[in-house]
GROMACS .gro file of C-alpha atoms in nm:
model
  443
    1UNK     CA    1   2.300   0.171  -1.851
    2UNK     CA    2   2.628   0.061  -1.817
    3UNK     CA    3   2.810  -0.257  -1.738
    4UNK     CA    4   2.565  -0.574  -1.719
    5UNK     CA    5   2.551  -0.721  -1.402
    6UNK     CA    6   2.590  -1.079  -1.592
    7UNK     CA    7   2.967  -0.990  -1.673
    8UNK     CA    8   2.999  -0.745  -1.400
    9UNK     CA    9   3.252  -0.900  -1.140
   10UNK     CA   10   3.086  -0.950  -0.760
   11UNK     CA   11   3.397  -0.784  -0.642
   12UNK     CA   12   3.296  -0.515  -0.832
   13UNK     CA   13   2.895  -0.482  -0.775
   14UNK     CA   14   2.735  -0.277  -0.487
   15UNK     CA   15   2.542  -0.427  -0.224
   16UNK     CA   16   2.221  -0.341  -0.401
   17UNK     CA   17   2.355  -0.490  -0.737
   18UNK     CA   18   2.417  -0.820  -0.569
   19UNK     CA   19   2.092  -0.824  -0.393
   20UNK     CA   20   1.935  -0.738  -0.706
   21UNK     CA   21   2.121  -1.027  -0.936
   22UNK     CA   22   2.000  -1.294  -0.688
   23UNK     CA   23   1.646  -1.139  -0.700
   24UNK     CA   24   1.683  -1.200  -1.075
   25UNK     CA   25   1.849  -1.538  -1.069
   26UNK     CA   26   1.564  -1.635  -0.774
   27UNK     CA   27   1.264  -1.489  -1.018
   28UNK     CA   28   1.395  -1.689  -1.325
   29UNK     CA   29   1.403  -2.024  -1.148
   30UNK     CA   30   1.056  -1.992  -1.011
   31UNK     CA   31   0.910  -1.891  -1.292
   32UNK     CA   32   1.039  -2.145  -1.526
   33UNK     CA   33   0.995  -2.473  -1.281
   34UNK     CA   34   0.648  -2.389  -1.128
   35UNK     CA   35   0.664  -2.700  -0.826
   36UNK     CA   36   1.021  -2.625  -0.745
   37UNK     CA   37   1.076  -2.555  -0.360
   38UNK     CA   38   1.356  -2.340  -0.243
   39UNK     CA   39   1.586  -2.470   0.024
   40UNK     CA   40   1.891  -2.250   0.125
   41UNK     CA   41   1.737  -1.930   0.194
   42UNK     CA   42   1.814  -1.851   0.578
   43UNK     CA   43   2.168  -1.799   0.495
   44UNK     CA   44   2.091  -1.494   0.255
   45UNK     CA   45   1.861  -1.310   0.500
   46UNK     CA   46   2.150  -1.302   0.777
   47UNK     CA   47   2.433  -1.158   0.518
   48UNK     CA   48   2.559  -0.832   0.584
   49UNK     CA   49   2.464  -0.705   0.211
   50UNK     CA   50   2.060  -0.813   0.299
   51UNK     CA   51   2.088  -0.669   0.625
   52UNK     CA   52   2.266  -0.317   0.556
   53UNK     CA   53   1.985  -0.291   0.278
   54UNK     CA   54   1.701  -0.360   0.464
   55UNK     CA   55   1.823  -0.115   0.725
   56UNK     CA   56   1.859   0.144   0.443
   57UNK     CA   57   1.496   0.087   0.337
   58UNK     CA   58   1.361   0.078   0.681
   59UNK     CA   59   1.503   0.423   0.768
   60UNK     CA   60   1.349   0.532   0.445
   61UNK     CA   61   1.012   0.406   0.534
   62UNK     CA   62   1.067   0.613   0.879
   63UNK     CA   63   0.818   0.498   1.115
   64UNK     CA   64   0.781   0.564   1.493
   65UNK     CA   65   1.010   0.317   1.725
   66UNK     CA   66   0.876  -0.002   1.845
   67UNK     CA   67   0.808  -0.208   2.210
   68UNK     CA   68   1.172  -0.180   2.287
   69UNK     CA   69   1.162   0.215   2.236
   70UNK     CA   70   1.436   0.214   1.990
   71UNK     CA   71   1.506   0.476   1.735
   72UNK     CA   72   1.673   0.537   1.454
   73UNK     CA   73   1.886   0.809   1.596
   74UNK     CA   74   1.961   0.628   1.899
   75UNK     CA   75   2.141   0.321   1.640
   76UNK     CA   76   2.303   0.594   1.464
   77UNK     CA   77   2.509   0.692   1.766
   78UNK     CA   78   2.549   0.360   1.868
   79UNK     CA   79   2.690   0.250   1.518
   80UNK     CA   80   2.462   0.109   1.266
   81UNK     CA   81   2.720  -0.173   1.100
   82UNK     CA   82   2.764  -0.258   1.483
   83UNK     CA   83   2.437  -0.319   1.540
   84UNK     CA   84   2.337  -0.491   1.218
   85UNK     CA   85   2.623  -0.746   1.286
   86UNK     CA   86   2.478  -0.816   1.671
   87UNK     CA   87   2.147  -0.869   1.450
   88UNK     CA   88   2.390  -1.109   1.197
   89UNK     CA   89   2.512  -1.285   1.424
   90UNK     CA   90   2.187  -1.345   1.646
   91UNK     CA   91   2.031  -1.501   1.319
   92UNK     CA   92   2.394  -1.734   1.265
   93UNK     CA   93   2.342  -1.862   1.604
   94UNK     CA   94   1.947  -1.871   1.608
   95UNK     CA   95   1.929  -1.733   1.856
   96UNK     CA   96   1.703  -1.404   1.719
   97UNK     CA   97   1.363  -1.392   1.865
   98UNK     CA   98   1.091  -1.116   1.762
   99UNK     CA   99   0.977  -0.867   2.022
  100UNK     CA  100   0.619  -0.805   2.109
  101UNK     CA  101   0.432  -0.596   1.876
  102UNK     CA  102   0.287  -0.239   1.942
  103UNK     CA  103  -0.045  -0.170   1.911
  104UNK     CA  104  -0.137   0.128   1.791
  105UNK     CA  105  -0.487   0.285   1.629
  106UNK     CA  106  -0.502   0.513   1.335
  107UNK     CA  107  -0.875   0.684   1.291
  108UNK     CA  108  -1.091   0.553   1.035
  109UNK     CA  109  -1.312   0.738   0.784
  110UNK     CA  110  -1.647   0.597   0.976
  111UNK     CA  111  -1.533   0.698   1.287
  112UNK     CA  112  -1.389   0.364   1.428
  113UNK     CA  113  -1.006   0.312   1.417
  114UNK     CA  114  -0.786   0.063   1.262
  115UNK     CA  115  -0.550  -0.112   1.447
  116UNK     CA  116  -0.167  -0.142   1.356
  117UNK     CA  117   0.069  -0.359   1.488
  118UNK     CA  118   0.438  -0.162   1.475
  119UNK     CA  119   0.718  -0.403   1.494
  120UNK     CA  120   1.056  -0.273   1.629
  121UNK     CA  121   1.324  -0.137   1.374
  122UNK     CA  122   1.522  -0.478   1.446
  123UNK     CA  123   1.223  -0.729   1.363
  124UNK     CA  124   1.171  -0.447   1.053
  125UNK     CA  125   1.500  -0.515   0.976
  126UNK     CA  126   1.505  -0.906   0.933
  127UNK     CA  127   1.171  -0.891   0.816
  128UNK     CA  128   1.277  -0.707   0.526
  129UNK     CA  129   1.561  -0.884   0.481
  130UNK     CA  130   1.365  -1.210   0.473
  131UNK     CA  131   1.110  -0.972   0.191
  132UNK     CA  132   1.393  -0.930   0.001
  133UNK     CA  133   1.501  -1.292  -0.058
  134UNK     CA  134   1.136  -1.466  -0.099
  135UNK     CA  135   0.962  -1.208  -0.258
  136UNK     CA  136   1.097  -1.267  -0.629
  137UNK     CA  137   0.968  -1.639  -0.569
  138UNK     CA  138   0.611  -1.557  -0.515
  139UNK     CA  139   0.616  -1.259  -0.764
  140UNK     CA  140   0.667  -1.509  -1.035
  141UNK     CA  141   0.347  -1.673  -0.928
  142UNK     CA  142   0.147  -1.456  -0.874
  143UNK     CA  143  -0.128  -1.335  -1.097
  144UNK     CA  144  -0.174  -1.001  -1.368
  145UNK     CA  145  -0.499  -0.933  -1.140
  146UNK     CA  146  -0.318  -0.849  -0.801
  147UNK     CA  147  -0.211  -0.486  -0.843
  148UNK     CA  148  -0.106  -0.414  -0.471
  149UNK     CA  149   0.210  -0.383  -0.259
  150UNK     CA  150   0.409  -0.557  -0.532
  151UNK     CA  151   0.731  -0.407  -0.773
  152UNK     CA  152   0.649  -0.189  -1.063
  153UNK     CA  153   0.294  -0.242  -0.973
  154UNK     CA  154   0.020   0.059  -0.792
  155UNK     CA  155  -0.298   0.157  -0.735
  156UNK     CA  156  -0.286   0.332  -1.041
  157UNK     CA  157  -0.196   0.007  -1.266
  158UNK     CA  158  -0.535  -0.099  -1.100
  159UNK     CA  159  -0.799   0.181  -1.212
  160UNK     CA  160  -0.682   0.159  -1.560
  161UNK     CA  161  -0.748  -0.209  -1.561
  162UNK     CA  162  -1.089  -0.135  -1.426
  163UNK     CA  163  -1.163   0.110  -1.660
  164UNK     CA  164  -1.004  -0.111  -1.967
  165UNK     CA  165  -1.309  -0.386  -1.824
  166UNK     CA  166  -1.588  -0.122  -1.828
  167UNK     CA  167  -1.476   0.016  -2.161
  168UNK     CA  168  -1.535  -0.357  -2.311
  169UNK     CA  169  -1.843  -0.420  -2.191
  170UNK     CA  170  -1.788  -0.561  -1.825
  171UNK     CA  171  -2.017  -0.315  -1.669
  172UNK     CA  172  -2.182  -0.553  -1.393
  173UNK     CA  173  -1.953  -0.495  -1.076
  174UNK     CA  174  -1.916  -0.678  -0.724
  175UNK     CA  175  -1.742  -0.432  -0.508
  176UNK     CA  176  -1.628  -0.680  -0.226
  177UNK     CA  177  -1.522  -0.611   0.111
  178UNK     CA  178  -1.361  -0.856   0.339
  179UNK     CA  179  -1.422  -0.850   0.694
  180UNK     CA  180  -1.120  -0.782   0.928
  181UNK     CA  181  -0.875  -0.935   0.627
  182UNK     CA  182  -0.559  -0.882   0.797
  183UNK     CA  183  -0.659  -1.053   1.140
  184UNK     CA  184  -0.897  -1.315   1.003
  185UNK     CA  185  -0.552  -1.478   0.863
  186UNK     CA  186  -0.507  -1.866   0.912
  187UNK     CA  187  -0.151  -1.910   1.008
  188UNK     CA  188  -0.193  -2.303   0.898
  189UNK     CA  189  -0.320  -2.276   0.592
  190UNK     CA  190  -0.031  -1.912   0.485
  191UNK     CA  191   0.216  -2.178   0.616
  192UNK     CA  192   0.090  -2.473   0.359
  193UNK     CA  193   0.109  -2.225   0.109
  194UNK     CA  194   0.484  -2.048   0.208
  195UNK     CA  195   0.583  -2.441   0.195
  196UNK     CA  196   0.507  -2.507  -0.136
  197UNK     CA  197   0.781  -2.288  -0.269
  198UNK     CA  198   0.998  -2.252   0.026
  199UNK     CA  199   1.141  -2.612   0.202
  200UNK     CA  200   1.365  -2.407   0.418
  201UNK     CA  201   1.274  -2.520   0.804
  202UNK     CA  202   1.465  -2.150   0.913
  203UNK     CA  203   1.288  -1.952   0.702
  204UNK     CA  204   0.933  -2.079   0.792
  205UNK     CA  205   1.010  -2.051   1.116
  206UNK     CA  206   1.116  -1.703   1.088
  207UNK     CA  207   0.770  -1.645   0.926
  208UNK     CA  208   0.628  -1.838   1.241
  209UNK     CA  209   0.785  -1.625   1.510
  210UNK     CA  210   0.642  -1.324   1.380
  211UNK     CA  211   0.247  -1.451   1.284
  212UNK     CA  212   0.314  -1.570   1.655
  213UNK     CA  213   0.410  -1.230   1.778
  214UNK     CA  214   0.260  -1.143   2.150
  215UNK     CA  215   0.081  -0.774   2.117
  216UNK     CA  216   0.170  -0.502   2.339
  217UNK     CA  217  -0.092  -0.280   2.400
  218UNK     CA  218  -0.134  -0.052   2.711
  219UNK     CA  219   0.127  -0.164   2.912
  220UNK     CA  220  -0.033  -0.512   2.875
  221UNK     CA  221   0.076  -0.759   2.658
  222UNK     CA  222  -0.159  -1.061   2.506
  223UNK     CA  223  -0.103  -1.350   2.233
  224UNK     CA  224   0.166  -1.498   2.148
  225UNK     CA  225   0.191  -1.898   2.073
  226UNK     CA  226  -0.189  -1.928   2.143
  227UNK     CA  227  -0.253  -1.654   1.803
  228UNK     CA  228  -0.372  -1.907   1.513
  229UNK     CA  229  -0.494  -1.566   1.291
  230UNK     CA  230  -0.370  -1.299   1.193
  231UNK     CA  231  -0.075  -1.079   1.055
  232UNK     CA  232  -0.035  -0.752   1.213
  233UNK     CA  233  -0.081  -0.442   0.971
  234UNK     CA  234   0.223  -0.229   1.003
  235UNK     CA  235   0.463  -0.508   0.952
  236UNK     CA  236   0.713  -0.535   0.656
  237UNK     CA  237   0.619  -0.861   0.550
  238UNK     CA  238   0.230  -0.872   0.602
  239UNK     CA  239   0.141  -0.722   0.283
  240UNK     CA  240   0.350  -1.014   0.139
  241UNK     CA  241   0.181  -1.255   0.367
  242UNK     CA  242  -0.148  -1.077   0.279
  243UNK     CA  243  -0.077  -1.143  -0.106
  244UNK     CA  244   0.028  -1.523  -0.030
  245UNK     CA  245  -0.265  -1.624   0.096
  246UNK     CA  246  -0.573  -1.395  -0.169
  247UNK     CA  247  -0.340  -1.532  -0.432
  248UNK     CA  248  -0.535  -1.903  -0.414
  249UNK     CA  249  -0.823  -1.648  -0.502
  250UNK     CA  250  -0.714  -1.513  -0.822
  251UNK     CA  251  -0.602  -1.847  -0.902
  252UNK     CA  252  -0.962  -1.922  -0.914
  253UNK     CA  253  -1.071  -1.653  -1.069
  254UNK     CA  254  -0.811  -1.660  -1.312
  255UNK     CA  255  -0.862  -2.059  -1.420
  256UNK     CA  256  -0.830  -2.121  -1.765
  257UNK     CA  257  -1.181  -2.305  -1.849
  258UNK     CA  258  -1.291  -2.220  -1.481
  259UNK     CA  259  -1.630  -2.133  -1.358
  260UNK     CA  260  -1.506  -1.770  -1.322
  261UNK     CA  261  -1.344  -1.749  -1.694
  262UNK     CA  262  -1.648  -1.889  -1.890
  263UNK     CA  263  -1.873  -1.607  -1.805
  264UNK     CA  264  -1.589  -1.382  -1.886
  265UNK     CA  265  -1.544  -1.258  -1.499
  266UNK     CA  266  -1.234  -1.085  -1.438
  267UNK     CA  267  -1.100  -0.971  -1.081
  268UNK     CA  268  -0.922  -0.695  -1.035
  269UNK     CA  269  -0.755  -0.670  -0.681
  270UNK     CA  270  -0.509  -0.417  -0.468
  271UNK     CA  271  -0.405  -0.621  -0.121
  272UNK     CA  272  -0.744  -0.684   0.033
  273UNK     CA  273  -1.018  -0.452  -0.173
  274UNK     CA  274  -1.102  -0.651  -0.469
  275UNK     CA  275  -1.400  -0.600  -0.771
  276UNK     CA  276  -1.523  -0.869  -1.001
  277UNK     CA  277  -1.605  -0.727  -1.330
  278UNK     CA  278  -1.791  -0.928  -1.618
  279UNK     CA  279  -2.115  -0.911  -1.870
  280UNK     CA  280  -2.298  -1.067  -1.612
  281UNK     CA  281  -2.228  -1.233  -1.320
  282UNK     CA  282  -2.456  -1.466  -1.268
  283UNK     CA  283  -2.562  -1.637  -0.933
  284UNK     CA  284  -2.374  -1.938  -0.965
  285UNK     CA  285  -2.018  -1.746  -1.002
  286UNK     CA  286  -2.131  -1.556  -0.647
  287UNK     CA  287  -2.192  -1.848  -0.441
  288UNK     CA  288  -1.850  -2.022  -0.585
  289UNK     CA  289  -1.692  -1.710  -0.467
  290UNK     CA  290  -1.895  -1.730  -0.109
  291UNK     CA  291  -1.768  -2.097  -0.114
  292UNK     CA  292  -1.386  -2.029  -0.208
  293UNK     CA  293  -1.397  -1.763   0.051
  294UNK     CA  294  -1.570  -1.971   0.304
  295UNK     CA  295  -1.250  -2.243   0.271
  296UNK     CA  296  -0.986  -1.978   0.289
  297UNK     CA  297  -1.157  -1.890   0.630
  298UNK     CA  298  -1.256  -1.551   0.482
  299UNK     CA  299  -1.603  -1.361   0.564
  300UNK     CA  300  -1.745  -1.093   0.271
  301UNK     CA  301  -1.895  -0.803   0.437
  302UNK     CA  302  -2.256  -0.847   0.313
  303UNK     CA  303  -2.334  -0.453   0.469
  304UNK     CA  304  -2.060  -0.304   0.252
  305UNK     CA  305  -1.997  -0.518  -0.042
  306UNK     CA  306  -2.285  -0.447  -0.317
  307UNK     CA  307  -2.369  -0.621  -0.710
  308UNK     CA  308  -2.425  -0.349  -0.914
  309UNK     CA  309  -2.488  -0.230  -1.296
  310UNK     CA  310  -2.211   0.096  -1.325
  311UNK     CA  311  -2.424   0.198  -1.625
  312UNK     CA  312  -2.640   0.290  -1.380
  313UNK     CA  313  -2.534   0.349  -1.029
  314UNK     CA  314  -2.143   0.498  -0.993
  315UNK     CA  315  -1.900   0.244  -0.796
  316UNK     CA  316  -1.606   0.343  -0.569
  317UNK     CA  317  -1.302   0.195  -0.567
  318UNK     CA  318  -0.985   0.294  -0.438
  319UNK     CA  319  -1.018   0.587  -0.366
  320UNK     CA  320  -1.178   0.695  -0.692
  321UNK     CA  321  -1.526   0.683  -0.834
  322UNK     CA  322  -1.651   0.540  -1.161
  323UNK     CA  323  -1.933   0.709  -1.378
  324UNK     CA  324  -2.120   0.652  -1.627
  325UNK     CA  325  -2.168   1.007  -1.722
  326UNK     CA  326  -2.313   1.203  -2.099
  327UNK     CA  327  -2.033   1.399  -2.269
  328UNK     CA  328  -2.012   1.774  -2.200
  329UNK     CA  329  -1.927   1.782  -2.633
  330UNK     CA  330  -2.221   1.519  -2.747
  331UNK     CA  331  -2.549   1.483  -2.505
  332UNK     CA  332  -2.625   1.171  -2.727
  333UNK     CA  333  -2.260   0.938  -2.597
  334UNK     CA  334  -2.139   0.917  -2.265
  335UNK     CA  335  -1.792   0.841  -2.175
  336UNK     CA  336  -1.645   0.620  -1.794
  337UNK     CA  337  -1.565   0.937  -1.591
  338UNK     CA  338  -1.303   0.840  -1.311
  339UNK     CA  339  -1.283   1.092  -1.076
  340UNK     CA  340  -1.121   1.152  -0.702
  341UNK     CA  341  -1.406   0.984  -0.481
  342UNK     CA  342  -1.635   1.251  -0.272
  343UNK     CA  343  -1.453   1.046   0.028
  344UNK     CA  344  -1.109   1.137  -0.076
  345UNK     CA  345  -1.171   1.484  -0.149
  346UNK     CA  346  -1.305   1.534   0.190
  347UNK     CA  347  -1.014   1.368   0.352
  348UNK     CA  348  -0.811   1.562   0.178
  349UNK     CA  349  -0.966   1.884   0.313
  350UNK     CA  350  -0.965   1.750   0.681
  351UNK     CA  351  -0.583   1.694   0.654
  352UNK     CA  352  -0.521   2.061   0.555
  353UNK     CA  353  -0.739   2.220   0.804
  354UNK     CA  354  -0.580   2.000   1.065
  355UNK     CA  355  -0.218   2.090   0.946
  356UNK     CA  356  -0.332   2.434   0.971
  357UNK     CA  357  -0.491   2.389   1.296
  358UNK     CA  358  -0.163   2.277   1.430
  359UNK     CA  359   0.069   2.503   1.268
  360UNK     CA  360  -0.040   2.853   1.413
  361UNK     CA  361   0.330   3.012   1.506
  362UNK     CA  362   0.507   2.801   1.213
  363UNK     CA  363   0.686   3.038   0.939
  364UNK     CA  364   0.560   3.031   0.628
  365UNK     CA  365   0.842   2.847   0.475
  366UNK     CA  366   0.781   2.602   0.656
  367UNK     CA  367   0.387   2.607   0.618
  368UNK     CA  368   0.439   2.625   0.198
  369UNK     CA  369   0.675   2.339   0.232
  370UNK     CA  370   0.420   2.089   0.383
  371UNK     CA  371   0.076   2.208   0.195
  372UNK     CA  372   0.281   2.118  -0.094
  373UNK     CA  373   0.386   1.817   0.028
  374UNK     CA  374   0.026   1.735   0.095
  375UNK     CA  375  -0.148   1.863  -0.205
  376UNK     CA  376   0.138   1.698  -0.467
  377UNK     CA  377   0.111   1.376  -0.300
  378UNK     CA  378  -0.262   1.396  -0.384
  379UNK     CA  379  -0.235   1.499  -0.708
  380UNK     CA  380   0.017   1.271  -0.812
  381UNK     CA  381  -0.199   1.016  -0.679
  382UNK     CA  382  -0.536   1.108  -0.851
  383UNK     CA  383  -0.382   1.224  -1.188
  384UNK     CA  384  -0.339   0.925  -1.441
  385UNK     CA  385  -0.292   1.078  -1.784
  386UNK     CA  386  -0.544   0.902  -1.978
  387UNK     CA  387  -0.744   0.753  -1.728
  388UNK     CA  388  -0.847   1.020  -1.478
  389UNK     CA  389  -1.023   1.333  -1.481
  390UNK     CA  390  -0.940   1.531  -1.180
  391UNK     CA  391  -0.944   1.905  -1.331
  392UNK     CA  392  -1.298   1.982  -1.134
  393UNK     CA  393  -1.164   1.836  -0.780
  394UNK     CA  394  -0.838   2.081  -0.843
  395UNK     CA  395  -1.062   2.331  -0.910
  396UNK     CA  396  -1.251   2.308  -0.570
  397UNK     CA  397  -0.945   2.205  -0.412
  398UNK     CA  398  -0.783   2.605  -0.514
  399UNK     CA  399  -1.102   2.772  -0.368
  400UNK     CA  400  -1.092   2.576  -0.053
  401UNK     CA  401  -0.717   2.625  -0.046
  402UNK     CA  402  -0.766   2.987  -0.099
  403UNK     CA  403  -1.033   3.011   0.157
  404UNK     CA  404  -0.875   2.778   0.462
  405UNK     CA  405  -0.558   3.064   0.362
  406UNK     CA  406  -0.749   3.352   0.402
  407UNK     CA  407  -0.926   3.210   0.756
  408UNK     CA  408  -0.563   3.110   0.881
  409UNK     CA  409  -0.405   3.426   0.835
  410UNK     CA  410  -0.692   3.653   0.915
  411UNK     CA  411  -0.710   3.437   1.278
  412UNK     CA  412  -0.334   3.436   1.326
  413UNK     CA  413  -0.337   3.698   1.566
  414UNK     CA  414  -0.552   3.965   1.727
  415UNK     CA  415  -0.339   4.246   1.471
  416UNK     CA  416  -0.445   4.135   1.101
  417UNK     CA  417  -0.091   4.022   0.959
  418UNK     CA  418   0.043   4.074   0.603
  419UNK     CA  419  -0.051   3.781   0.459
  420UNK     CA  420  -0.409   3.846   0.527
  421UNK     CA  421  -0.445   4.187   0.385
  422UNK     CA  422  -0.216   4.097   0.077
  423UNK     CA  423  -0.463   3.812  -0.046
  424UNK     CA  424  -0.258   3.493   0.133
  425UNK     CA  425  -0.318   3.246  -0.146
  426UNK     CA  426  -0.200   3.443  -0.429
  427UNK     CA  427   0.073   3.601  -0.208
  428UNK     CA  428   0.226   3.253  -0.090
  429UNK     CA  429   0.211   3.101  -0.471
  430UNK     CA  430   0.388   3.408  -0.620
  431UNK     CA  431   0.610   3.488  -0.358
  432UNK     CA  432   0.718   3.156  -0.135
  433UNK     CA  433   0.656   2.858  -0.413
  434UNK     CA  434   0.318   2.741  -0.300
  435UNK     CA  435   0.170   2.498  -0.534
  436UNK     CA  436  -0.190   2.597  -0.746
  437UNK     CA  437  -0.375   2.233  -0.781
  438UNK     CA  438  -0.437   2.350  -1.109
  439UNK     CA  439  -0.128   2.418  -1.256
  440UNK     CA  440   0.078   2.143  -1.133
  441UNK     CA  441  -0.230   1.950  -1.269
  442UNK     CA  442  -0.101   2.018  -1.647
  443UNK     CA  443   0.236   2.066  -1.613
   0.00000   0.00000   0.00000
């Protein structure tokens, strides 16, 4: 791999190398003096390195501009080192303040809509820069059980865990749901918690400003100081935020000797959707997790969070479903089937017909380019060697595929074109690239 970065001279190390040895450095003292509290933090988020960095990842992450109607282009011309140094020197003075948040709604799968809060690319900025320097301290807290929005760990990591628990035995599930997670935050108690790692005054109030954020919504804008829950989703740092706080519960749940532990419980959690997974779990180990949640300020969702035996009723979870189902080999076993959830499968096909929907005069370059953006993405997503077993979803996924082509192309104008009497599916994967679910399944 080359040079170390232990006898690699600074002078000599990228920007990303010397982010990346403090990260290290920061991870190793946490995790070796558990009640240590950092102190000189601020000074790392405002250096040019962080801040060049974060602006690097931010542009990756795209995004649409903020309250202040910024863009990225629109830095670009203006000079992006001269505008990360007006943000440098803003935090050197303290005198950086956050900008309202916009709110904006993304649909939901049961027909209500979700509501983000986009910061502007500045606060994205800082707030990743401020990510980048406490993260490693919390990461070397935090617990094997919390799968999401973390380094080197996915959703992925999390279904094989699941299915490790169901192949030993821990077949009785609680699928919980938490109501309204990300705005039913208390920004006291995150900010006890923050402070028992980080003394730094600057970088808690950092933190502060933005849990404080006012909302911008309509023209209108509401909040501010007043807001004691609550961390918008669509910030950099939330999902951070979000893990600080549901870390107290797989601390719990994760107690050596604890209630949780001695019925063999185990919790299994990405961000806010979390399953408990055990022999049994009796009523006892529900109402101490009713009571745990009840302190943290927390409300289950009693309509959508169920207790059941996945022996005998099939679970979803992430996106993926669980069954118990008999072996197509050997009608006398049965085998945990994990399979792309009847939910995902039809959002799936709602994002291709609306693609297509939209795309009516595009050329079919351009068309092959994004259905295979769409249907690799999902793939990729679904297919864990091992684990998963999505060979009959591909298979539906081709016919639909090859059907929604057929439609598109026989609509596309009042003369039938090419494509349509040349079979379009076929045509497009031989000829233009177009990706058969099935093949880029096994290869």
């Amino acid at each position: 791999m080359g040079e170390s970065l232990q006898t690699k001279p600074k002078s000599q190390m990228s920007d990303l190398e010397r982010i990346r040895d403090f990260q290290r450095k920061l991870y190793r003292k946490a995790k070796q003096e558990k009640g240590f509290r950092f102190y000189v933090l601020y000074d790392k988020i405002r250096l040019m390195r962080f801040l060049r960095e974060s602006y690097r990842r931010v542009r990756a992450n795209g995004g649409v501009s903020g309250y202040d109607g910024m863009t990225f282009a629109i830095i670009e011309e203006y000079g992006v080192e001269k505008y990360l140094y007006e943000i440098h020197k803003e935090l050197a003075e303290k005198t950086y303040k956050p900008s309202p948040v916009k709110r904006v709604y993304i649909p939901k799968a049961n027909g209500k809509r979700r509501p983000l809060g986009i910061p502007t690319i500045k606060d994205r900025i800082v707030q990743m820069s401020c990510k980048m320097v406490i993260e490693p301290i919390f990461e070397a807290d935090f617990e094997d059980s919390s799968y999401g929005f973390r380094p080197r760990r996915s959703a992925q990591g999390a279904i094989k865990k699941v299915k490790e628990h169901l192949k030993s035995g821990k077949t009785m599930v609680y699928d919980a749901d938490v109501s309204s997670y990300f705005d039913s935050i208390p920004h006291e108690k995150l900010l006890i918690l923050i402070g028992r790692r980080i003394s730094d005054r600057n970088v808690i109030h950092l933190i502060k400003m933005w849990l404080k954020s006012p909302v911008e919504e309509d023209g209108r804008i509401t909040g501010g100081r007043k807001n004691k829950k609550g961390t918008p989703q669509g910030g950099v740092i939330s999902p951070l935020l979000a893990n600080i706080y549901l870390h107290l519960l797989d601390r719990i749940v994760g107690k050596a000797g604890g209630m949780f532990q001695r019925n063999g419980i185990k919790l299994v959690r990405y961000a806010d959707d979390f399953i408990l997974m055990g022999r049994e779990i009796p009523p006892k180990a529900m109402k101490k997790l009713n009571n745990v949640l009840t302190r943290m300020e927390l409300e289950l969702n009693l309509e959508k969070s169920k207790h059941i035996d996945a022996r005998k009723t099939p679970f979803d979870f992430l996106g993926f479903t669980f069954r118990y189902d008999r072996s197509l080999y050997n009608r006398k076993t049965r085998y945990w089937n994990v399979i792309p959830s009847k939910k995902s499968e039809k959002k799936l096909r709602e994002k291709i017909s609306s693609y297509l929907r939209s795309s009516r005069h595009y050329p079919v370059e351009i068309i092959v380019d994004s259905l295979n953006r769409i249907t690799r993405g999902w793939i990729n997503y679904f297919n864990i060697p091992k684990v998963s077993y999505p060979w009959k979803t591909c298979r539906r996924l081709l016919g639909y595929m090859n059907w929604k082509l057929y439609r598109y192309y026989r609509r596309k104008s009042q003369r039938k074109c090419k494509l349509y009497r040349r079979g379009s599916f076929r045509y497009l994967i031989n000829h233009y690239g177009l990706i058969d679910p099935v093949k880029l399944l096994y290869s």
